[in-house]
Amino acid sequence: MSDFSELAALDADNVMQTYARLPVAFVRGEGTRLWDSEGKEYLDFLSGLAVTSLGHANPEVADAIADQARTLLHVSNLYYNDVQPRVAQRLNALLGGGGRVFFANSGAEANECAIKLARRFGQANGGPDRYHVISAYGSFHGRTLATLAATGQPQKQETFQPLPSGFRQVAFDDLDTLEGALDGRVAAVMLEAVQGEGGVVPASPEYLQGVRRLCDEREALLIIDEVQCGLGRTGTWFAFEHAGIKPDIVTMAKALGNGVPIGACWARAEVAAAFLPGDHATTFGGQPLAARAALATLAVMEREDIPARAARAGTRLSEGLQKVDGVADVRGAGLLIAAELAPGLDAKVVAQHCLDSGLVLNAVTASALRLAPSLLVTDAEIDDAVAIVAAACNESRSS
Ligand SMILES: Cc1ncc(COP(=O)(O)O)c(C=O)c1O
């Protein structure tokens, strides 16, 4: 079945209606291209929300997945498997070594692991009251109850009260407020180096450096959530590298399996040692299929020097967008970009015009578009996307 109205009806009758979906169903992808159920072709400048960083149906990742599917999909974490530690080794190397990795299945679960680990470490070293986590307003850390409690968006939290205790938010990129909140009960500060869902808002390097210093002084751990930014997207392997800092815990997910669900929580070995066997677990985490997808993804990323490509392509995309009549400002890093629209333009309306013209992106705020294409995007694809955004801004003005 591929007719869109049939699919939409099937969805309405059978799927929980938690998403405000746009009226399009994608059925195939290749590189930066997508095709919908009606056969229409699109340029994908969203990558499934910063997930398919190597493009759709990447041949090397697809071959690895197919080979692994024919070999061994899954064994329980009661046993070793021959892929999981190799992925951990690669991630550990990218993070400078000296750490340990826990594998999960999503960004929220990677963060859940980080929060539990920080509590365990904090209480072991600072006593029973040291379990609080401070995060920032505008942040997004996930939708499980604990990660929702860490997410600095009160409107998302309102309907799920009471949330777990021990979470508090402070203003983003404001060191004084953080300093005031960092008392002896704080186990960890949890931040995104670029707030993705919050509107693609980068923290200043000075702020992140200051947070690192304060965490050291007050014996709090620094957790950096790299779920959206991590693995090359911002022009460095991890977005915190722009500030030259080293976190104690790093979480990642989206791009790690190029679309196969996998999350990871890396921690300095000393911190990771706070978890004892039995403290934390998940059935699927680091199973051979997901781990093999990650291994293949990382191999392509390293060979292609993906961070450098993202930096170069990001400059071209930013410069192109800056020239668009209707774009007031461009922010972000590498290929995680927000185009702030000129006053009077509604991002949802412009995004809909883009979709109609065959360009997938999203309205990350009421007035800004988010662009996060494959990190292998070509110059010609970037130029085409910019031209579509320019036309969509014009259409929005005249409609
Ligand atoms: C920074 C950040 N952390 C965590 C999450 C949650 O990840 P997931 O949706 O895989 O649970 C997201 C998702 O957008 C994210 O952007």
CSV table of C-alpha atoms and ligand atoms in Angstrom, one decimal:
chain,number,residue,atom,x,y,z
A,1,MET,CA,0.0,0.0,0.0
A,2,SER,CA,1.4,3.4,-0.9
A,3,ASP,CA,-1.5,5.7,-1.5
A,4,PHE,CA,-1.1,8.6,0.9
A,5,SER,CA,-4.7,8.9,2.1
A,6,GLU,CA,-4.9,5.2,2.8
A,7,LEU,CA,-1.7,5.4,4.9
A,8,ALA,CA,-2.9,8.4,6.8
A,9,ALA,CA,-6.2,6.7,7.6
A,10,LEU,CA,-4.4,3.5,8.7
A,11,ASP,CA,-2.2,5.7,11.0
A,12,ALA,CA,-5.2,7.5,12.4
A,13,ASP,CA,-7.0,4.3,13.2
A,14,ASN,CA,-4.0,2.4,14.7
A,15,VAL,CA,-1.2,4.7,15.8
A,16,MET,CA,-1.2,6.8,19.0
A,17,GLN,CA,-1.7,10.3,17.8
A,18,THR,CA,1.3,11.9,19.6
A,19,TYR,CA,2.8,13.6,16.5
A,20,ALA,CA,1.5,16.6,14.6
A,21,ARG,CA,2.6,15.1,11.3
A,22,LEU,CA,2.9,16.8,8.0
A,23,PRO,CA,0.9,15.3,5.2
A,24,VAL,CA,3.7,13.3,3.5
A,25,ALA,CA,4.8,9.7,3.8
A,26,PHE,CA,8.4,8.8,2.7
A,27,VAL,CA,9.0,5.4,1.2
A,28,ARG,CA,12.6,5.5,-0.1
A,29,GLY,CA,15.8,7.4,0.3
A,30,GLU,CA,19.2,7.6,-1.3
A,31,GLY,CA,22.0,10.0,-0.2
A,32,THR,CA,20.4,13.4,0.3
A,33,ARG,CA,17.2,12.4,-1.7
A,34,LEU,CA,13.9,11.1,-0.4
A,35,TRP,CA,10.8,9.9,-2.3
A,36,ASP,CA,7.3,10.0,-1.0
A,37,SER,CA,4.4,7.6,-1.5
A,38,GLU,CA,3.2,9.5,-4.6
A,39,GLY,CA,6.7,9.2,-6.2
A,40,LYS,CA,7.7,12.9,-5.6
A,41,GLU,CA,11.4,13.5,-5.0
A,42,TYR,CA,12.7,15.7,-2.2
A,43,LEU,CA,16.1,17.1,-1.0
A,44,ASP,CA,16.4,16.0,2.6
A,45,PHE,CA,17.9,18.9,4.7
A,46,LEU,CA,16.7,17.5,8.0
A,47,SER,CA,18.2,13.9,7.9
A,48,GLY,CA,15.5,12.5,10.1
A,49,LEU,CA,16.4,15.1,12.8
A,50,ALA,CA,20.2,15.0,12.4
A,51,VAL,CA,20.3,11.2,12.2
A,52,THR,CA,21.2,10.0,8.7
A,53,SER,CA,24.5,12.0,8.6
A,54,LEU,CA,25.9,9.7,5.9
A,55,GLY,CA,22.7,10.0,3.8
A,56,HIS,CA,20.0,7.5,3.2
A,57,ALA,CA,20.8,3.9,2.2
A,58,ASN,CA,24.5,4.5,2.6
A,59,PRO,CA,25.9,1.5,0.7
A,60,GLU,CA,28.6,0.6,3.3
A,61,VAL,CA,26.3,0.9,6.2
A,62,ALA,CA,23.6,-1.1,4.4
A,63,ASP,CA,26.1,-3.9,3.5
A,64,ALA,CA,27.3,-4.1,7.1
A,65,ILE,CA,23.7,-4.3,8.4
A,66,ALA,CA,22.7,-6.9,5.9
A,67,ASP,CA,25.8,-9.0,6.6
A,68,GLN,CA,25.2,-8.7,10.4
A,69,ALA,CA,21.5,-9.6,10.0
A,70,ARG,CA,22.6,-12.8,8.3
A,71,THR,CA,25.2,-13.5,11.0
A,72,LEU,CA,23.8,-12.6,14.4
A,73,LEU,CA,21.3,-9.9,15.3
A,74,HIS,CA,21.1,-10.1,19.0
A,75,VAL,CA,22.4,-11.8,22.1
A,76,SER,CA,21.7,-10.7,25.6
A,77,ASN,CA,24.2,-8.5,27.6
A,78,LEU,CA,24.5,-11.5,29.9
A,79,TYR,CA,27.2,-12.5,27.3
A,80,TYR,CA,29.8,-10.7,25.3
A,81,ASN,CA,29.3,-10.0,21.6
A,82,ASP,CA,32.2,-9.4,19.2
A,83,VAL,CA,31.0,-6.0,17.9
A,84,GLN,CA,30.1,-3.9,21.0
A,85,PRO,CA,33.6,-3.5,22.5
A,86,ARG,CA,35.0,-2.4,19.1
A,87,VAL,CA,32.4,0.4,18.8
A,88,ALA,CA,33.3,1.4,22.4
A,89,GLN,CA,37.0,1.5,21.4
A,90,ARG,CA,36.3,3.8,18.5
A,91,LEU,CA,34.2,6.2,20.6
A,92,ASN,CA,36.8,6.1,23.3
A,93,ALA,CA,39.5,7.1,20.8
A,94,LEU,CA,37.3,9.9,19.4
A,95,LEU,CA,36.9,11.2,23.0
A,96,GLY,CA,40.6,11.1,23.8
A,97,GLY,CA,40.7,7.7,25.5
A,98,GLY,CA,40.5,6.9,29.2
A,99,GLY,CA,36.8,6.3,29.3
A,100,ARG,CA,34.1,3.6,29.2
A,101,VAL,CA,30.9,3.4,27.2
A,102,PHE,CA,27.4,2.1,28.0
A,103,PHE,CA,25.2,1.4,25.0
A,104,ALA,CA,21.5,2.3,24.9
A,105,ASN,CA,18.9,2.6,22.2
A,106,SER,CA,18.1,6.3,22.0
A,107,GLY,CA,19.2,9.7,23.1
A,108,ALA,CA,16.9,9.8,26.1
A,109,GLU,CA,18.2,6.5,27.3
A,110,ALA,CA,21.8,7.6,26.9
A,111,ASN,CA,21.0,10.7,29.0
A,112,GLU,CA,19.1,8.5,31.5
A,113,CYS,CA,22.3,6.5,31.9
A,114,ALA,CA,24.3,9.7,32.4
A,115,ILE,CA,21.9,11.0,35.1
A,116,LYS,CA,21.9,7.7,37.0
A,117,LEU,CA,25.7,7.5,36.8
A,118,ALA,CA,26.1,11.1,38.0
A,119,ARG,CA,23.8,10.3,41.0
A,120,ARG,CA,25.7,7.2,41.8
A,121,PHE,CA,29.1,9.0,41.5
A,122,GLY,CA,27.8,12.0,43.4
A,123,GLN,CA,26.4,10.1,46.3
A,124,ALA,CA,29.4,7.8,46.6
A,125,ASN,CA,31.7,10.8,46.8
A,126,GLY,CA,29.6,13.6,48.3
A,127,GLY,CA,27.1,11.8,50.5
A,128,PRO,CA,23.3,11.1,50.1
A,129,ASP,CA,22.3,14.6,49.2
A,130,ARG,CA,24.5,15.0,46.2
A,131,TYR,CA,22.1,13.8,43.5
A,132,HIS,CA,20.8,17.0,41.9
A,133,VAL,CA,21.3,17.8,38.2
A,134,ILE,CA,21.3,21.3,36.9
A,135,SER,CA,20.5,21.9,33.3
A,136,ALA,CA,19.6,25.0,31.2
A,137,TYR,CA,16.4,26.6,30.1
A,138,GLY,CA,15.8,25.9,26.4
A,139,SER,CA,17.5,22.5,26.6
A,140,PHE,CA,16.1,19.2,25.3
A,141,HIS,CA,17.3,16.0,26.9
A,142,GLY,CA,14.5,13.5,26.1
A,143,ARG,CA,11.0,12.4,27.0
A,144,THR,CA,11.5,9.8,29.7
A,145,LEU,CA,10.4,11.1,33.1
A,146,ALA,CA,14.0,11.9,34.3
A,147,THR,CA,15.2,13.4,31.0
A,148,LEU,CA,12.0,15.4,30.8
A,149,ALA,CA,12.7,16.7,34.3
A,150,ALA,CA,16.1,17.8,32.9
A,151,THR,CA,14.6,19.3,29.8
A,152,GLY,CA,14.4,23.1,30.3
A,153,GLN,CA,11.0,23.5,28.6
A,154,PRO,CA,8.3,24.0,31.2
A,155,GLN,CA,5.5,23.6,28.6
A,156,LYS,CA,6.6,20.0,27.8
A,157,GLN,CA,6.8,19.2,31.5
A,158,GLU,CA,3.4,20.7,32.6
A,159,THR,CA,1.2,17.7,31.7
A,160,PHE,CA,3.4,15.1,33.4
A,161,GLN,CA,3.7,16.4,36.9
A,162,PRO,CA,4.9,15.3,39.3
A,163,LEU,CA,8.3,14.7,37.7
A,164,PRO,CA,11.2,13.1,39.5
A,165,SER,CA,12.8,15.4,42.0
A,166,GLY,CA,16.4,16.6,42.0
A,167,PHE,CA,16.3,18.6,38.7
A,168,ARG,CA,16.7,22.4,38.3
A,169,GLN,CA,17.1,24.7,35.4
A,170,VAL,CA,19.1,27.9,35.1
A,171,ALA,CA,19.5,30.4,32.2
A,172,PHE,CA,21.6,29.1,29.3
A,173,ASP,CA,24.9,30.8,28.6
A,174,ASP,CA,24.8,32.7,31.9
A,175,LEU,CA,27.7,31.7,34.2
A,176,ASP,CA,26.6,33.8,37.2
A,177,THR,CA,23.2,32.1,37.5
A,178,LEU,CA,24.9,28.7,37.3
A,179,GLU,CA,27.4,29.7,39.9
A,180,GLY,CA,24.6,30.7,42.3
A,181,ALA,CA,22.9,27.3,41.8
A,182,LEU,CA,26.0,25.1,42.2
A,183,ASP,CA,25.8,24.0,45.8
A,184,GLY,CA,27.1,20.8,47.5
A,185,ARG,CA,24.0,18.9,46.5
A,186,VAL,CA,24.7,19.1,42.8
A,187,ALA,CA,26.0,15.9,41.3
A,188,ALA,CA,26.2,17.2,37.7
A,189,VAL,CA,25.6,20.0,35.3
A,190,MET,CA,24.0,18.8,32.1
A,191,LEU,CA,24.2,21.0,28.9
A,192,GLU,CA,24.1,20.9,25.1
A,193,ALA,CA,27.0,22.9,23.5
A,194,VAL,CA,24.5,23.9,20.9
A,195,GLN,CA,20.8,23.7,22.0
A,196,GLY,CA,19.3,21.9,19.0
A,197,GLU,CA,15.6,21.6,19.8
A,198,GLY,CA,15.7,24.9,21.6
A,199,GLY,CA,16.3,26.7,18.3
A,200,VAL,CA,19.9,25.9,17.4
A,201,VAL,CA,21.5,28.2,20.0
A,202,PRO,CA,25.2,27.8,20.5
A,203,ALA,CA,26.8,28.3,24.0
A,204,SER,CA,29.7,30.7,23.9
A,205,PRO,CA,33.1,29.0,24.4
A,206,GLU,CA,33.8,31.3,27.4
A,207,TYR,CA,30.6,30.0,29.1
A,208,LEU,CA,31.5,26.3,28.5
A,209,GLN,CA,35.0,27.0,29.8
A,210,GLY,CA,33.6,28.7,32.8
A,211,VAL,CA,31.2,25.8,33.5
A,212,ARG,CA,34.1,23.4,33.4
A,213,ARG,CA,36.0,25.5,35.9
A,214,LEU,CA,33.0,25.8,38.2
A,215,CYS,CA,32.3,22.1,38.1
A,216,ASP,CA,35.9,21.4,39.0
A,217,GLU,CA,35.8,23.8,41.9
A,218,ARG,CA,32.5,22.5,43.2
A,219,GLU,CA,33.2,18.8,42.5
A,220,ALA,CA,30.2,18.5,40.2
A,221,LEU,CA,30.4,16.4,37.0
A,222,LEU,CA,30.0,18.0,33.6
A,223,ILE,CA,27.7,16.1,31.3
A,224,ILE,CA,27.6,17.3,27.7
A,225,ASP,CA,24.6,16.0,25.7
A,226,GLU,CA,25.9,15.5,22.2
A,227,VAL,CA,22.9,13.5,21.0
A,228,GLN,CA,22.1,16.0,18.3
A,229,CYS,CA,25.5,17.7,17.7
A,230,GLY,CA,27.8,14.8,18.1
A,231,LEU,CA,29.8,12.8,15.5
A,232,GLY,CA,30.9,15.5,13.1
A,233,ARG,CA,27.7,17.6,12.6
A,234,THR,CA,29.0,20.9,14.0
A,235,GLY,CA,32.4,20.7,12.2
A,236,THR,CA,34.2,18.9,15.0
A,237,TRP,CA,33.7,15.3,16.3
A,238,PHE,CA,31.9,16.8,19.3
A,239,ALA,CA,30.5,20.3,19.7
A,240,PHE,CA,32.2,20.8,23.0
A,241,GLU,CA,35.5,20.7,21.2
A,242,HIS,CA,34.8,24.2,19.9
A,243,ALA,CA,35.3,25.4,23.5
A,244,GLY,CA,38.4,23.3,24.1
A,245,ILE,CA,36.9,21.6,27.2
A,246,LYS,CA,36.7,18.0,28.3
A,247,PRO,CA,33.5,16.8,29.8
A,248,ASP,CA,33.2,14.0,32.4
A,249,ILE,CA,30.3,12.4,30.7
A,250,VAL,CA,29.3,12.6,27.0
A,251,THR,CA,26.0,11.2,25.5
A,252,MET,CA,25.3,10.6,21.9
A,253,ALA,CA,22.8,8.8,19.7
A,254,LYS,CA,21.2,10.2,16.6
A,255,ALA,CA,24.0,9.9,14.0
A,256,LEU,CA,25.7,6.9,15.6
A,257,GLY,CA,23.9,4.2,13.6
A,258,ASN,CA,23.1,6.4,10.6
A,259,GLY,CA,19.4,5.5,11.3
A,260,VAL,CA,19.7,2.3,13.2
A,261,PRO,CA,18.6,3.1,16.8
A,262,ILE,CA,21.6,3.2,19.1
A,263,GLY,CA,22.6,5.5,21.9
A,264,ALA,CA,25.8,5.7,24.0
A,265,CYS,CA,26.9,7.2,27.2
A,266,TRP,CA,30.7,7.7,27.6
A,267,ALA,CA,32.3,8.6,31.0
A,268,ARG,CA,35.8,9.0,32.3
A,269,ALA,CA,36.9,5.7,33.7
A,270,GLU,CA,36.9,6.9,37.3
A,271,VAL,CA,33.3,8.1,36.9
A,272,ALA,CA,32.2,5.0,35.0
A,273,ALA,CA,33.6,2.9,37.9
A,274,ALA,CA,30.7,4.2,40.1
A,275,PHE,CA,28.4,1.7,38.2
A,276,LEU,CA,28.7,-1.8,39.5
A,277,PRO,CA,27.4,-4.9,37.7
A,278,GLY,CA,23.6,-4.9,38.0
A,279,ASP,CA,23.3,-1.1,38.5
A,280,HIS,CA,22.2,-0.3,34.9
A,281,ALA,CA,21.2,-2.5,32.0
A,282,THR,CA,19.1,-2.7,28.8
A,283,THR,CA,18.1,-5.7,26.7
A,284,PHE,CA,18.9,-4.3,23.3
A,285,GLY,CA,21.8,-1.9,24.1
A,286,GLY,CA,24.9,-2.6,22.1
A,287,GLN,CA,23.4,-5.7,20.4
A,288,PRO,CA,25.4,-6.9,17.4
A,289,LEU,CA,23.1,-5.4,14.7
A,290,ALA,CA,23.0,-1.8,16.1
A,291,ALA,CA,26.7,-2.0,17.0
A,292,ARG,CA,27.7,-3.2,13.5
A,293,ALA,CA,25.7,-0.3,12.0
A,294,ALA,CA,27.6,2.1,14.3
A,295,LEU,CA,31.0,0.5,13.5
A,296,ALA,CA,30.3,0.9,9.8
A,297,THR,CA,29.1,4.5,10.3
A,298,LEU,CA,32.1,5.4,12.3
A,299,ALA,CA,34.5,3.8,9.7
A,300,VAL,CA,33.0,5.9,6.9
A,301,MET,CA,32.9,9.0,9.0
A,302,GLU,CA,36.6,8.7,9.9
A,303,ARG,CA,37.7,7.8,6.3
A,304,GLU,CA,35.7,10.8,4.9
A,305,ASP,CA,36.9,13.2,7.6
A,306,ILE,CA,33.3,14.0,8.2
A,307,PRO,CA,33.9,16.9,10.6
A,308,ALA,CA,36.0,18.8,8.1
A,309,ARG,CA,33.4,18.2,5.4
A,310,ALA,CA,30.6,19.4,7.7
A,311,ALA,CA,32.6,22.6,8.5
A,312,ARG,CA,33.2,23.3,4.8
A,313,ALA,CA,29.7,22.5,3.6
A,314,GLY,CA,28.3,24.4,6.6
A,315,THR,CA,30.1,27.6,5.6
A,316,ARG,CA,28.7,27.4,2.1
A,317,LEU,CA,25.1,26.8,3.4
A,318,SER,CA,25.4,29.6,5.9
A,319,GLU,CA,26.8,32.0,3.4
A,320,GLY,CA,24.0,31.1,0.9
A,321,LEU,CA,21.3,31.5,3.5
A,322,GLN,CA,22.7,34.9,4.6
A,323,LYS,CA,22.1,36.2,1.1
A,324,VAL,CA,18.4,35.2,1.0
A,325,ASP,CA,15.9,38.0,1.1
A,326,GLY,CA,13.8,36.9,4.0
A,327,VAL,CA,16.5,35.5,6.2
A,328,ALA,CA,17.5,38.0,8.9
A,329,ASP,CA,20.2,35.9,10.6
A,330,VAL,CA,22.0,32.6,10.4
A,331,ARG,CA,23.3,30.8,13.5
A,332,GLY,CA,24.6,27.3,14.5
A,333,ALA,CA,27.8,25.4,13.7
A,334,GLY,CA,28.8,23.2,10.8
A,335,LEU,CA,25.7,21.6,9.3
A,336,LEU,CA,23.4,22.3,12.2
A,337,ILE,CA,22.0,25.6,11.2
A,338,ALA,CA,19.1,27.8,12.0
A,339,ALA,CA,17.9,30.5,9.6
A,340,GLU,CA,16.1,33.2,11.6
A,341,LEU,CA,13.5,34.7,9.3
A,342,ALA,CA,12.8,38.4,8.7
A,343,PRO,CA,9.9,39.9,10.8
A,344,GLY,CA,6.5,39.0,9.3
A,345,LEU,CA,7.6,35.5,8.0
A,346,ASP,CA,6.2,32.5,9.8
A,347,ALA,CA,8.7,29.5,9.9
A,348,LYS,CA,5.9,26.9,9.6
A,349,VAL,CA,4.5,28.6,6.5
A,350,VAL,CA,7.9,28.9,4.9
A,351,ALA,CA,8.7,25.2,5.8
A,352,GLN,CA,5.4,24.1,4.2
A,353,HIS,CA,6.3,26.0,1.0
A,354,CYS,CA,9.7,24.4,1.0
A,355,LEU,CA,8.1,20.9,1.4
A,356,ASP,CA,5.7,21.7,-1.5
A,357,SER,CA,8.8,22.6,-3.6
A,358,GLY,CA,10.6,19.4,-2.6
A,359,LEU,CA,12.8,20.5,0.3
A,360,VAL,CA,12.6,18.9,3.7
A,361,LEU,CA,13.6,21.1,6.7
A,362,ASN,CA,11.7,22.1,9.8
A,363,ALA,CA,10.5,25.1,11.8
A,364,VAL,CA,12.6,24.8,14.9
A,365,THR,CA,10.9,27.9,16.4
A,366,ALA,CA,8.0,30.0,15.2
A,367,SER,CA,10.5,32.3,13.4
A,368,ALA,CA,13.4,30.0,12.5
A,369,LEU,CA,14.1,27.1,10.0
A,370,ARG,CA,16.5,24.3,11.0
A,371,LEU,CA,18.7,22.8,8.3
A,372,ALA,CA,20.7,19.6,9.1
A,373,PRO,CA,21.5,17.8,5.8
A,374,SER,CA,23.7,14.8,5.3
A,375,LEU,CA,27.3,15.6,6.1
A,376,LEU,CA,28.1,14.3,2.6
A,377,VAL,CA,25.8,16.8,1.0
A,378,THR,CA,27.2,18.3,-2.3
A,379,ASP,CA,27.7,21.9,-3.2
A,380,ALA,CA,25.0,21.7,-5.9
A,381,GLU,CA,22.5,20.3,-3.4
A,382,ILE,CA,23.3,23.1,-1.0
A,383,ASP,CA,22.8,25.7,-3.8
A,384,ASP,CA,19.5,24.1,-4.8
A,385,ALA,CA,18.2,24.1,-1.2
A,386,VAL,CA,19.1,27.8,-0.7
A,387,ALA,CA,17.3,28.6,-3.9
A,388,ILE,CA,14.2,26.8,-2.7
A,389,VAL,CA,14.3,28.6,0.7
A,390,ALA,CA,14.6,32.0,-1.2
A,391,ALA,CA,11.5,31.1,-3.3
A,392,ALA,CA,9.6,29.9,-0.3
A,393,CYS,CA,10.2,33.2,1.6
A,394,ASN,CA,8.9,35.1,-1.5
A,395,GLU,CA,5.8,32.9,-1.8
A,396,SER,CA,5.1,33.3,2.0
A,397,ARG,CA,5.2,37.1,1.6
A,398,SER,CA,2.8,37.1,-1.3
A,399,SER,CA,0.4,34.5,0.1
B,1,LIG,C1,20.2,17.1,22.5
B,1,LIG,C2,19.2,16.0,22.6
B,1,LIG,N1,19.2,15.1,23.6
B,1,LIG,C3,18.3,14.1,23.7
B,1,LIG,C4,17.4,13.9,22.7
B,1,LIG,C5,16.5,12.7,22.8
B,1,LIG,O1,16.8,11.7,21.9
B,1,LIG,P1,15.8,10.6,21.6
B,1,LIG,O2,14.7,11.3,20.8
B,1,LIG,O3,16.6,9.6,20.7
B,1,LIG,O4,15.3,10.0,22.8
B,1,LIG,C6,17.4,14.7,21.6
B,1,LIG,C7,16.4,14.5,20.5
B,1,LIG,O5,16.1,15.4,19.7
B,1,LIG,C8,18.3,15.8,21.5
B,1,LIG,O6,18.3,16.7,20.5
